[in-house]
CSV table of C-alpha atoms and ligand atoms in Angstrom, one decimal:
chain,number,residue,atom,x,y,z
T,23,MET,CA,-1.9,-16.1,17.5
T,24,SER,CA,-3.0,-18.4,14.6
T,25,LYS,CA,-5.8,-16.3,13.1
T,26,LEU,CA,-6.4,-12.6,12.4
T,27,SER,CA,-8.5,-10.5,14.8
T,28,VAL,CA,-10.4,-9.1,11.9
T,29,ASP,CA,-12.8,-10.5,9.2
T,30,HIS,CA,-11.8,-8.0,6.5
T,31,LEU,CA,-8.6,-6.0,5.7
T,32,LEU,CA,-10.1,-2.5,5.6
T,33,GLY,CA,-7.1,-0.6,7.0
T,34,ILE,CA,-4.0,-0.9,9.1
T,35,LYS,CA,-5.8,1.1,11.7
T,36,TYR,CA,-8.0,-1.9,12.6
T,37,LEU,CA,-5.1,-4.4,13.0
T,38,LEU,CA,-3.3,-5.4,16.1
T,39,LYS,CA,0.5,-5.7,16.1
T,40,GLU,CA,-0.1,-9.5,16.5
T,41,ASP,CA,-2.1,-9.5,13.2
T,42,ILE,CA,0.9,-7.9,11.4
T,43,ASP,CA,3.3,-10.4,12.9
T,44,LEU,CA,1.1,-13.2,11.8
T,45,ILE,CA,0.8,-11.8,8.3
T,46,PHE,CA,4.6,-11.5,8.1
T,47,ASP,CA,5.3,-15.0,9.4
T,48,THR,CA,2.8,-16.4,6.8
T,49,ALA,CA,4.3,-14.2,4.1
T,50,GLN,CA,7.7,-15.6,4.9
T,51,ASN,CA,6.4,-19.1,4.1
T,52,PHE,CA,4.7,-18.0,0.9
T,53,LYS,CA,7.9,-16.1,-0.2
T,54,GLU,CA,9.6,-19.5,-0.1
T,55,VAL,CA,6.8,-21.0,-2.2
T,56,ILE,CA,7.0,-18.4,-4.9
T,57,ASN,CA,10.7,-18.8,-5.2
T,58,ARG,CA,10.4,-22.6,-5.8
T,59,PRO,CA,10.3,-24.1,-9.3
T,60,ILE,CA,6.6,-24.9,-8.7
T,61,ARG,CA,5.2,-21.7,-7.3
T,62,LYS,CA,1.7,-22.8,-6.6
T,63,VAL,CA,-0.1,-24.3,-3.5
T,64,PRO,CA,-3.7,-25.5,-3.3
T,65,SER,CA,-4.6,-23.4,-0.2
T,66,LEU,CA,-7.5,-21.5,-1.8
T,67,ARG,CA,-8.8,-24.2,-4.2
T,68,ASP,CA,-12.6,-23.8,-4.5
T,69,ILE,CA,-12.4,-20.2,-3.3
T,70,THR,CA,-13.4,-17.5,-5.8
T,71,VAL,CA,-12.0,-14.0,-5.5
T,72,ALA,CA,-13.3,-11.0,-7.4
T,73,ASN,CA,-10.8,-8.1,-8.0
T,74,LEU,CA,-13.0,-5.0,-8.3
T,75,PHE,CA,-10.9,-2.0,-9.5
T,76,PHE,CA,-12.8,1.2,-9.8
T,77,GLU,CA,-9.5,3.1,-10.2
T,78,ASN,CA,-6.3,2.5,-12.2
T,79,SER,CA,-3.6,0.1,-11.0
T,80,THR,CA,-0.6,-1.8,-12.3
T,81,ARG,CA,1.2,-3.2,-9.3
T,82,THR,CA,-1.6,-3.9,-6.9
T,83,LYS,CA,-4.0,-5.4,-9.4
T,84,LEU,CA,-1.4,-7.8,-10.9
T,85,SER,CA,0.1,-8.6,-7.5
T,86,PHE,CA,-3.3,-9.6,-6.1
T,87,GLU,CA,-4.1,-11.6,-9.2
T,88,LEU,CA,-0.8,-13.5,-9.0
T,89,ALA,CA,-1.2,-14.0,-5.3
T,90,GLU,CA,-4.7,-15.5,-5.8
T,91,LYS,CA,-3.5,-17.7,-8.7
T,92,ARG,CA,-0.4,-18.9,-6.7
T,93,LEU,CA,-2.9,-20.0,-4.0
T,94,SER,CA,-5.1,-21.8,-6.6
T,95,ALA,CA,-8.1,-19.6,-6.2
T,96,ASP,CA,-10.5,-19.0,-9.0
T,97,VAL,CA,-10.2,-15.3,-10.1
T,98,VAL,CA,-12.5,-12.9,-11.8
T,99,ASN,CA,-11.5,-9.3,-12.6
T,100,PHE,CA,-13.7,-6.2,-12.9
T,101,SER,CA,-12.8,-2.8,-14.2
T,102,ALA,CA,-15.1,0.1,-13.7
T,103,ALA,CA,-14.3,1.6,-17.0
T,104,SER,CA,-15.9,-1.3,-18.9
T,105,SER,CA,-18.7,-2.1,-16.4
T,106,SER,CA,-22.4,-1.2,-15.8
T,107,VAL,CA,-21.3,1.2,-13.1
T,108,LYS,CA,-21.2,3.6,-16.1
T,109,LYS,CA,-25.0,3.0,-16.5
T,110,GLY,CA,-25.8,4.2,-13.0
T,111,GLU,CA,-25.7,1.0,-10.9
T,112,THR,CA,-24.9,1.5,-7.2
T,113,LEU,CA,-21.8,0.1,-5.6
T,114,ILE,CA,-23.9,-2.2,-3.4
T,115,ASP,CA,-26.0,-3.5,-6.3
T,116,THR,CA,-22.8,-4.1,-8.4
T,117,VAL,CA,-21.2,-6.1,-5.6
T,118,ASN,CA,-24.3,-8.0,-4.7
T,119,ASN,CA,-24.7,-9.1,-8.3
T,120,ILE,CA,-21.1,-10.3,-8.4
T,121,LEU,CA,-21.6,-12.1,-5.1
T,122,SER,CA,-24.6,-13.9,-6.5
T,123,MET,CA,-22.2,-15.7,-8.8
T,124,LYS,CA,-20.8,-17.4,-5.7
T,125,VAL,CA,-17.8,-15.2,-5.2
T,126,ASP,CA,-16.2,-15.7,-1.7
T,127,MET,CA,-13.9,-12.7,-1.3
T,128,VAL,CA,-13.7,-9.2,-2.8
T,129,VAL,CA,-10.5,-7.2,-3.4
T,130,MET,CA,-11.5,-3.6,-4.0
T,131,ARG,CA,-9.8,-0.4,-5.1
T,132,HIS,CA,-12.0,2.7,-5.1
T,133,PRO,CA,-11.4,6.4,-5.5
T,134,ASN,CA,-13.7,7.3,-2.5
T,135,PRO,CA,-12.2,7.1,1.0
T,136,GLY,CA,-14.2,4.7,3.2
T,137,ALA,CA,-15.8,2.8,0.3
T,138,PRO,CA,-14.5,-0.6,1.5
T,139,VAL,CA,-15.7,0.1,5.1
T,140,PHE,CA,-19.1,1.1,3.7
T,141,LEU,CA,-19.4,-2.0,1.6
T,142,SER,CA,-18.3,-4.3,4.5
T,143,ARG,CA,-21.4,-3.0,6.4
T,144,HIS,CA,-23.8,-3.6,3.6
T,145,VAL,CA,-22.8,-6.8,1.8
T,146,ASN,CA,-22.1,-10.3,3.0
T,147,THR,CA,-18.5,-11.1,2.0
T,148,THR,CA,-14.9,-10.7,3.0
T,149,ILE,CA,-13.4,-7.5,1.7
T,150,ILE,CA,-9.7,-6.5,1.2
T,151,ASN,CA,-9.0,-2.8,0.6
T,152,ALA,CA,-6.6,-2.4,-2.3
T,153,GLY,CA,-6.5,1.4,-1.8
T,154,ASP,CA,-9.4,3.8,-1.1
T,155,GLY,CA,-8.9,7.4,-2.2
T,156,THR,CA,-6.6,9.3,0.1
T,157,HIS,CA,-7.5,7.0,3.1
T,158,GLU,CA,-5.6,3.7,3.3
T,159,HIS,CA,-3.7,1.2,1.2
T,160,PRO,CA,-3.1,-1.5,3.8
T,161,THR,CA,-1.4,-4.2,1.7
T,162,GLN,CA,1.1,-1.5,0.5
T,163,ALA,CA,2.0,-0.6,4.0
T,164,LEU,CA,2.3,-4.3,5.0
T,165,LEU,CA,4.6,-5.0,2.0
T,166,ASP,CA,6.6,-1.9,2.8
T,167,ALA,CA,7.1,-2.8,6.4
T,168,TYR,CA,7.9,-6.5,5.5
T,169,SER,CA,10.6,-5.3,3.0
T,170,MET,CA,12.0,-2.9,5.6
T,171,GLN,CA,12.2,-5.7,8.2
T,172,GLU,CA,13.9,-7.9,5.6
T,173,LYS,CA,16.5,-5.2,4.9
T,174,LEU,CA,17.1,-4.0,8.5
T,175,GLY,CA,16.4,-7.1,10.5
T,176,ASP,CA,14.1,-5.3,12.9
T,177,ILE,CA,11.8,-2.3,12.5
T,178,LYS,CA,11.6,-1.5,16.2
T,179,GLY,CA,13.5,1.8,16.8
T,180,ALA,CA,14.1,2.4,13.0
T,181,LYS,CA,13.7,6.0,11.8
T,182,VAL,CA,11.6,6.1,8.7
T,183,CYS,CA,10.9,9.3,6.7
T,184,ILE,CA,8.0,9.4,4.3
T,185,VAL,CA,8.8,12.1,1.7
T,186,GLY,CA,6.5,14.0,-0.7
T,187,ASP,CA,2.8,14.4,-1.2
T,188,ILE,CA,1.6,13.2,2.2
T,189,LYS,CA,-1.7,15.1,1.9
T,190,HIS,CA,-3.0,13.1,-1.1
T,191,SER,CA,-1.4,9.8,-0.1
T,192,ARG,CA,-3.2,6.7,1.2
T,193,VAL,CA,0.2,5.0,1.4
T,194,ALA,CA,1.5,7.5,3.9
T,195,LEU,CA,-1.4,7.1,6.4
T,196,SER,CA,-1.2,3.2,6.2
T,197,ASN,CA,2.6,3.4,6.6
T,198,ILE,CA,2.3,5.6,9.6
T,199,PHE,CA,-0.1,3.3,11.4
T,200,CYS,CA,1.8,0.1,10.4
T,201,LEU,CA,5.3,1.5,11.4
T,202,GLN,CA,4.1,2.8,14.7
T,203,LYS,CA,2.5,-0.5,15.6
T,204,LEU,CA,5.8,-2.1,14.9
T,205,GLY,CA,7.8,0.4,17.0
T,206,ALA,CA,9.4,2.6,14.4
T,207,GLU,CA,9.8,6.4,14.6
T,208,VAL,CA,8.1,8.2,11.7
T,209,MET,CA,8.8,11.6,10.1
T,210,VAL,CA,7.0,13.1,7.2
T,211,CYS,CA,8.8,15.6,4.9
T,212,GLY,CA,7.4,17.8,2.2
T,213,PRO,CA,6.2,21.3,1.3
T,214,THR,CA,3.8,22.8,3.9
T,215,THR,CA,1.0,22.7,1.4
T,216,LEU,CA,1.3,18.9,1.0
T,217,ILE,CA,1.5,18.0,4.7
T,218,PRO,CA,-1.9,17.8,6.4
T,219,LYS,CA,-2.5,20.2,9.3
T,220,HIS,CA,-2.2,18.6,12.7
T,221,ILE,CA,-0.5,15.5,11.4
T,222,GLU,CA,1.8,15.7,14.5
T,223,SER,CA,-1.3,14.5,16.5
T,224,LEU,CA,-0.6,11.1,15.0
T,225,GLY,CA,2.8,11.1,16.7
T,226,VAL,CA,4.9,11.8,13.7
T,227,LYS,CA,7.7,14.3,13.3
T,228,VAL,CA,7.4,16.9,10.5
T,229,SER,CA,10.2,18.4,8.4
T,230,HIS,CA,10.1,20.8,5.5
T,231,ASN,CA,13.8,20.3,4.8
T,232,ILE,CA,14.8,17.3,2.8
T,233,LYS,CA,18.5,17.5,3.9
T,234,GLU,CA,17.5,17.5,7.6
T,235,ALA,CA,15.1,14.6,7.0
T,236,LEU,CA,17.8,12.5,5.2
T,237,GLY,CA,20.2,13.4,8.0
T,238,TRP,CA,17.8,11.8,10.5
T,239,CYS,CA,16.4,8.7,8.8
T,240,ASP,CA,17.5,5.1,8.3
T,241,VAL,CA,14.8,4.6,5.6
T,242,ALA,CA,13.4,7.1,3.1
T,243,ASN,CA,10.0,6.1,1.6
T,244,VAL,CA,9.6,8.4,-1.4
T,245,LEU,CA,6.1,9.2,-2.7
T,246,ARG,CA,5.2,10.8,-6.1
T,247,ILE,CA,3.0,13.9,-6.5
T,248,GLN,CA,-0.5,12.6,-6.8
T,249,LEU,CA,-1.9,15.1,-9.3
T,250,GLU,CA,-4.9,12.9,-10.1
T,251,ARG,CA,-6.1,13.0,-6.5
T,252,GLN,CA,-6.0,16.8,-6.2
T,253,GLY,CA,-9.6,16.6,-7.6
T,254,ASP,CA,-11.5,19.9,-7.2
T,255,GLU,CA,-8.3,21.4,-5.9
T,256,LYS,CA,-6.7,21.0,-9.4
T,257,ASP,CA,-6.8,24.8,-10.0
T,258,VAL,CA,-5.0,25.3,-6.7
T,259,SER,CA,-1.2,25.2,-7.0
T,260,PHE,CA,0.4,23.2,-4.1
T,261,PHE,CA,3.9,24.3,-5.3
T,262,PRO,CA,5.0,26.7,-8.1
T,263,SER,CA,6.1,24.1,-10.5
T,264,LEU,CA,7.3,20.4,-10.7
T,265,ARG,CA,10.8,21.8,-11.4
T,266,GLU,CA,10.8,23.8,-8.2
T,267,TYR,CA,9.4,20.8,-6.2
T,268,THR,CA,12.3,18.7,-7.5
T,269,GLN,CA,14.8,21.4,-6.5
T,270,GLN,CA,13.4,21.5,-3.0
T,271,PHE,CA,12.3,17.9,-2.3
T,272,GLY,CA,13.7,15.7,-5.0
T,273,ILE,CA,16.2,13.1,-3.7
T,274,ASN,CA,19.5,12.6,-5.7
T,275,GLY,CA,22.7,10.6,-5.2
T,276,GLU,CA,24.7,13.6,-4.0
T,277,MET,CA,22.3,14.3,-1.2
T,278,ILE,CA,22.5,10.7,0.0
T,279,ALA,CA,26.3,10.7,-0.3
T,280,ASN,CA,26.5,13.9,1.8
T,281,THR,CA,24.8,12.2,4.7
T,282,GLY,CA,27.8,9.9,5.0
T,283,ARG,CA,25.4,7.1,5.9
T,284,LYS,CA,23.5,4.3,4.1
T,285,ILE,CA,19.8,5.0,3.8
T,286,VAL,CA,17.4,2.4,2.6
T,287,ILE,CA,15.4,3.7,-0.4
T,288,MET,CA,11.8,2.8,-0.9
T,289,HIS,CA,9.0,3.9,-3.3
T,290,PRO,CA,5.5,2.4,-3.7
T,291,GLY,CA,5.5,3.2,-7.4
T,292,PRO,CA,4.7,4.4,-9.9
T,293,ILE,CA,8.0,6.3,-9.9
T,294,ASN,CA,8.4,9.7,-11.7
T,295,ARG,CA,12.1,9.5,-12.4
T,296,GLY,CA,13.8,12.9,-12.2
T,297,VAL,CA,10.9,14.4,-10.2
T,298,GLU,CA,10.8,13.0,-6.7
T,299,ILE,CA,13.8,10.7,-7.1
T,300,THR,CA,16.8,10.4,-9.6
T,301,SER,CA,17.6,7.1,-11.3
T,302,ASP,CA,20.9,6.7,-9.5
T,303,VAL,CA,19.1,6.6,-6.2
T,304,ALA,CA,16.1,4.5,-7.4
T,305,ASP,CA,18.5,1.9,-8.9
T,306,SER,CA,21.1,2.0,-6.2
T,307,ALA,CA,22.3,-0.9,-4.0
T,308,GLU,CA,20.3,0.6,-1.1
T,309,SER,CA,17.1,0.7,-3.1
T,310,VAL,CA,14.6,-2.1,-2.2
T,311,ILE,CA,11.9,-0.8,-4.7
T,312,LEU,CA,11.8,-4.1,-6.7
T,313,ASP,CA,12.0,-6.2,-3.5
T,314,GLN,CA,8.8,-4.3,-2.4
T,315,VAL,CA,7.1,-5.5,-5.5
T,316,GLU,CA,8.3,-9.1,-5.1
T,317,ASN,CA,7.3,-9.1,-1.4
T,318,GLY,CA,3.9,-7.7,-2.4
T,319,VAL,CA,2.8,-11.0,-3.9
T,320,ALA,CA,3.9,-13.0,-0.7
T,321,VAL,CA,2.2,-10.5,1.6
T,322,ARG,CA,-1.0,-10.5,-0.4
T,323,MET,CA,-1.0,-14.4,-0.4
T,324,ALA,CA,-0.7,-14.2,3.4
T,325,VAL,CA,-3.6,-11.8,3.7
T,326,LEU,CA,-5.8,-13.8,1.3
T,327,TYR,CA,-5.0,-17.1,3.0
T,328,LEU,CA,-5.5,-15.8,6.6
T,329,LEU,CA,-8.8,-14.1,5.7
T,330,ALA,CA,-10.1,-17.1,3.7
T,331,SER,CA,-9.5,-19.4,6.8
T,332,GLY,CA,-12.0,-17.1,8.6
T,333,ILE,CA,-14.8,-17.9,6.1
T,334,GLY,CA,-14.3,-21.6,6.7
T,335,ARG,CA,-13.4,-22.7,3.2
T,336,ASN,CA,-9.8,-23.8,3.7
N,405,CP,N1,1.7,1.0,-5.4
N,405,CP,C1,0.5,1.0,-6.0
N,405,CP,O1,-0.6,1.0,-5.4
N,405,CP,O2,0.7,1.0,-7.4
N,405,CP,P1,-0.5,0.8,-8.4
N,405,CP,O3,-1.3,2.1,-8.4
N,405,CP,O4,0.1,0.6,-9.8
N,405,CP,O5,-1.4,-0.3,-8.0
């Protein structure tokens, strides 16, 4: 397979395993590029990419921007906080105005689940979802799986536990889809209140006991508590206190040592040190947290490059 089966990256749900393999092979080449003294290639010269962030971001926004610049694309950035969205403009009007300035691709983060899918049906451009509410964060899952493959050699048969606030996490859903397409076994672990009902129907195991989960897994992908996404539920308490959450589900070095095994530690960031993970675990030799960030640039270069070839400009 030399091209993707999709015209947009809206979610891992829409990708074939062959798409993921192609993205990983392409990312491998770009990882070599970004580790050379000259880290730039001309692949996206004359392509203009708009990064539309309607929600806060550090890693994803910088990573996409670097990926675009390493590919020699022209880049424009948009932040909802300082835009005319505040004056009542619709999403479709905002994006169509930006596209009128001869923009070829849109990278979009939005607080509403489904916003990139909606946009892909109403505007004429290539769209990459950089995280939509509690729905999907496809490039995060791709960089997570790529980093796992780099550390383990092969993901097929690996046991991966996603720990924490599964209910409010787009990273969890994209990871479940991605890991299952690659042949991994997936468990989710957290308080009952933070695990969506019927999640077993996706084919994942469920545990409410962190020691049991660590005893089972080869990889622990640790999530933070996403208080900002609890929205209208903010008055509802999903657990008695952060301190109690840490006591029940926080991962520390002693718990890892007690398993008697090596467990690969991952986290999509931002980390709340001392809440869901202690510093000795986050900074340990088995942690690939910063590798995930490095690999994010190569994986996003691969996604941009492969989707740009579909619009016939490279
Ligand atoms: N992992 C992630 O999406 O981080 P940001 O919110 O900083 O982009």
